[in-house]
Every structure is written in C-alpha cells, then in structure tokens.
Tab-separated table of C-alpha atoms in Angstrom:
chain	number	residue	atom	x	y	z
A	1247	MET	CA	18.090	13.152	5.167
A	1248	GLN	CA	14.858	11.314	4.673
A	1249	ASP	CA	12.053	12.271	7.070
A	1250	SER	CA	11.102	8.900	8.783
A	1251	GLY	CA	7.502	10.075	9.110
A	1252	SER	CA	7.096	10.142	5.291
A	1253	SER	CA	9.282	7.412	4.020
A	1254	PRO	CA	7.349	4.451	2.615
A	1255	GLU	CA	7.548	0.902	3.976
A	1256	ILE	CA	6.674	-2.532	2.616
A	1257	GLY	CA	3.172	-3.339	3.929
A	1258	GLN	CA	2.097	0.316	4.263
A	1259	VAL	CA	-1.417	1.233	3.251
A	1260	VAL	CA	-1.609	4.018	0.644
A	1261	LEU	CA	-4.438	6.115	-0.750
A	1262	ILE	CA	-4.085	6.694	-4.517
A	1263	THR	CA	-4.501	10.384	-5.213
A	1264	LYS	CA	-3.776	10.508	-9.003
A	1265	GLY	CA	-4.599	8.358	-11.984
A	1266	ARG	CA	-7.177	5.966	-13.016
A	1267	ASP	CA	-7.295	4.228	-9.615
A	1268	GLN	CA	-7.699	7.581	-7.759
A	1269	GLY	CA	-9.499	7.189	-4.407
A	1270	GLN	CA	-8.661	3.551	-4.069
A	1271	LEU	CA	-6.401	1.930	-1.503
A	1272	GLY	CA	-3.318	-0.155	-2.054
A	1273	ILE	CA	-0.472	-1.740	-0.187
A	1274	ILE	CA	3.215	-1.106	-0.873
A	1275	VAL	CA	4.829	-4.331	-2.016
A	1276	GLU	CA	8.111	-3.071	-3.371
A	1277	LEU	CA	10.274	-0.116	-2.928
A	1278	ILE	CA	12.054	0.934	-6.160
A	1279	ASP	CA	13.699	4.156	-5.248
A	1280	ASP	CA	13.089	7.494	-3.510
A	1281	ARG	CA	10.389	8.441	-5.980
A	1282	PHE	CA	8.703	5.101	-6.975
A	1283	VAL	CA	7.087	2.201	-5.241
A	1284	LYS	CA	4.959	-0.722	-6.499
A	1285	ILE	CA	1.548	-1.317	-5.034
A	1286	ALA	CA	-1.110	-4.005	-5.170
A	1287	ASP	CA	-4.427	-4.640	-3.495
A	1288	GLY	CA	-4.864	-8.325	-4.157
A	1289	ASP	CA	-8.165	-7.776	-5.974
A	1290	LYS	CA	-8.215	-5.486	-8.991
A	1291	ARG	CA	-4.419	-5.036	-8.878
A	1292	LYS	CA	-2.855	-8.528	-8.314
A	1293	VAL	CA	0.645	-9.066	-7.079
A	1294	ASP	CA	1.797	-10.446	-10.428
A	1295	ARG	CA	0.578	-7.258	-12.030
A	1296	MET	CA	1.851	-4.711	-9.447
A	1297	LYS	CA	1.423	-1.001	-10.285
A	1298	LYS	CA	4.441	1.290	-10.332
A	1299	LYS	CA	3.456	4.563	-8.675
A	1300	ASN	CA	5.206	7.864	-8.204
A	1301	MET	CA	5.199	8.708	-4.549
A	1302	ASN	CA	3.725	12.135	-5.495
A	1303	HIS	CA	0.623	10.390	-6.510
A	1304	LEU	CA	0.121	8.524	-3.265
A	1305	GLU	CA	-0.862	9.549	0.146
A	1306	LEU	CA	0.778	7.488	2.868
A	1307	VAL	CA	-1.573	6.212	5.501
A	1308	ASP	CA	-0.076	5.970	8.887
A	1309	TYR	CA	-0.653	2.198	9.098
A	1310	ILE	CA	1.553	-0.891	8.206
A	1311	ALA	CA	-0.114	-4.153	7.565
A	1312	ASP	CA	1.974	-6.457	9.829
A	1313	GLU	CA	0.858	-9.633	8.142
A	1314	VAL	CA	2.049	-8.343	4.742
A	1315	LYS	CA	5.407	-7.019	6.196
A	1316	SER	CA	6.062	-10.318	8.036
A	1317	SER	CA	5.188	-12.354	4.942
A	1318	PHE	CA	7.885	-10.486	3.009
A	1319	VAL	CA	10.361	-11.003	5.810
A	1320	GLU	CA	9.682	-14.786	6.013
A	1321	THR	CA	9.183	-15.651	2.360
A	1322	GLY	CA	10.116	-12.617	0.334
A	1323	ARG	CA	6.662	-12.418	-1.259
A	1324	VAL	CA	2.982	-11.985	-0.336
A	1325	THR	CA	-0.244	-13.634	-1.620
A	1326	ASN	CA	-3.219	-11.772	-3.060
A	1327	GLY	CA	-5.378	-13.185	-0.337
A	1328	LYS	CA	-3.182	-11.764	2.295
A	1329	LEU	CA	-3.271	-8.308	0.700
A	1330	ARG	CA	-7.114	-8.483	0.463
A	1331	TYR	CA	-7.238	-9.622	4.106
A	1332	ALA	CA	-4.957	-6.806	5.281
A	1333	LEU	CA	-7.005	-4.111	3.404
A	1334	THR	CA	-10.263	-5.470	4.705
A	1335	ASN	CA	-8.851	-5.501	8.204
A	1336	PHE	CA	-7.595	-1.973	7.844
A	1337	LEU	CA	-11.074	-0.690	6.647
A	1338	GLU	CA	-12.897	-2.512	9.484
A	1339	HIS	CA	-10.620	-1.316	12.239
A	1340	HIS	CA	-8.661	1.753	11.068
A	1341	SER	CA	-10.802	3.615	8.629
A	1342	ASP	CA	-10.656	6.637	10.978
A	1343	LEU	CA	-7.099	7.131	9.760
A	1344	LEU	CA	-8.523	7.983	6.295
A	1345	LYS	CA	-10.882	10.646	7.460
A	1346	GLU	CA	-8.224	12.890	9.102
A	1347	GLY	CA	-7.499	14.810	5.895
A	1348	GLU	CA	-11.077	15.771	5.129
C-alpha cells in the first residue's frame, strides 16, 4: 500500500518544512510509524536529543546517507560526527537535489 518512492528510510536526508527548524536539513535516525520519524543532524540536534517530526512537516530528499545506514546495520546506533559528515558530504556533492523544487 505504501508508495516506495515516498516511504522514509533510516539515513535519508530530509528538509524540514515546518516548525522552528524550518529550512534546515536533518537525517532520519528512527522510524516510529507511518506518520512520525525521529531526526538529528549531529550539530544543533544531537542523537541523544532526536527530534520527533510528523512526516507532513518534512520533505524527503532523494538521498540516503550510506555511512549512516550502514552504521545502524552494524551497531544499531550512529554518532553525531557521522551525521555531521554525512550532511556535509551531501551538501558538497548533492546539493542539486535540493534545488529541484524551486
């Protein structure tokens, strides 16, 4: 029933579209249910203070940070440094994915 193109995955980069963090990027670090996920960026929003977000308030970016996803597969957790690295890497090499919607 779920459209595979729009279902969130751990390690996926998201653009926050509503709330105080609007316009900022985060990475999905936990899937709660169909409507909610937890995100962090390793900087302002650390892993130990993940933000629960409604999927309606996020825009999924067509990019999965492999290092974050593999970290969860291997250890079940991710470090703030790895999240920061993944977001920096994304911005340096894939920022064109953000400009599509403009």
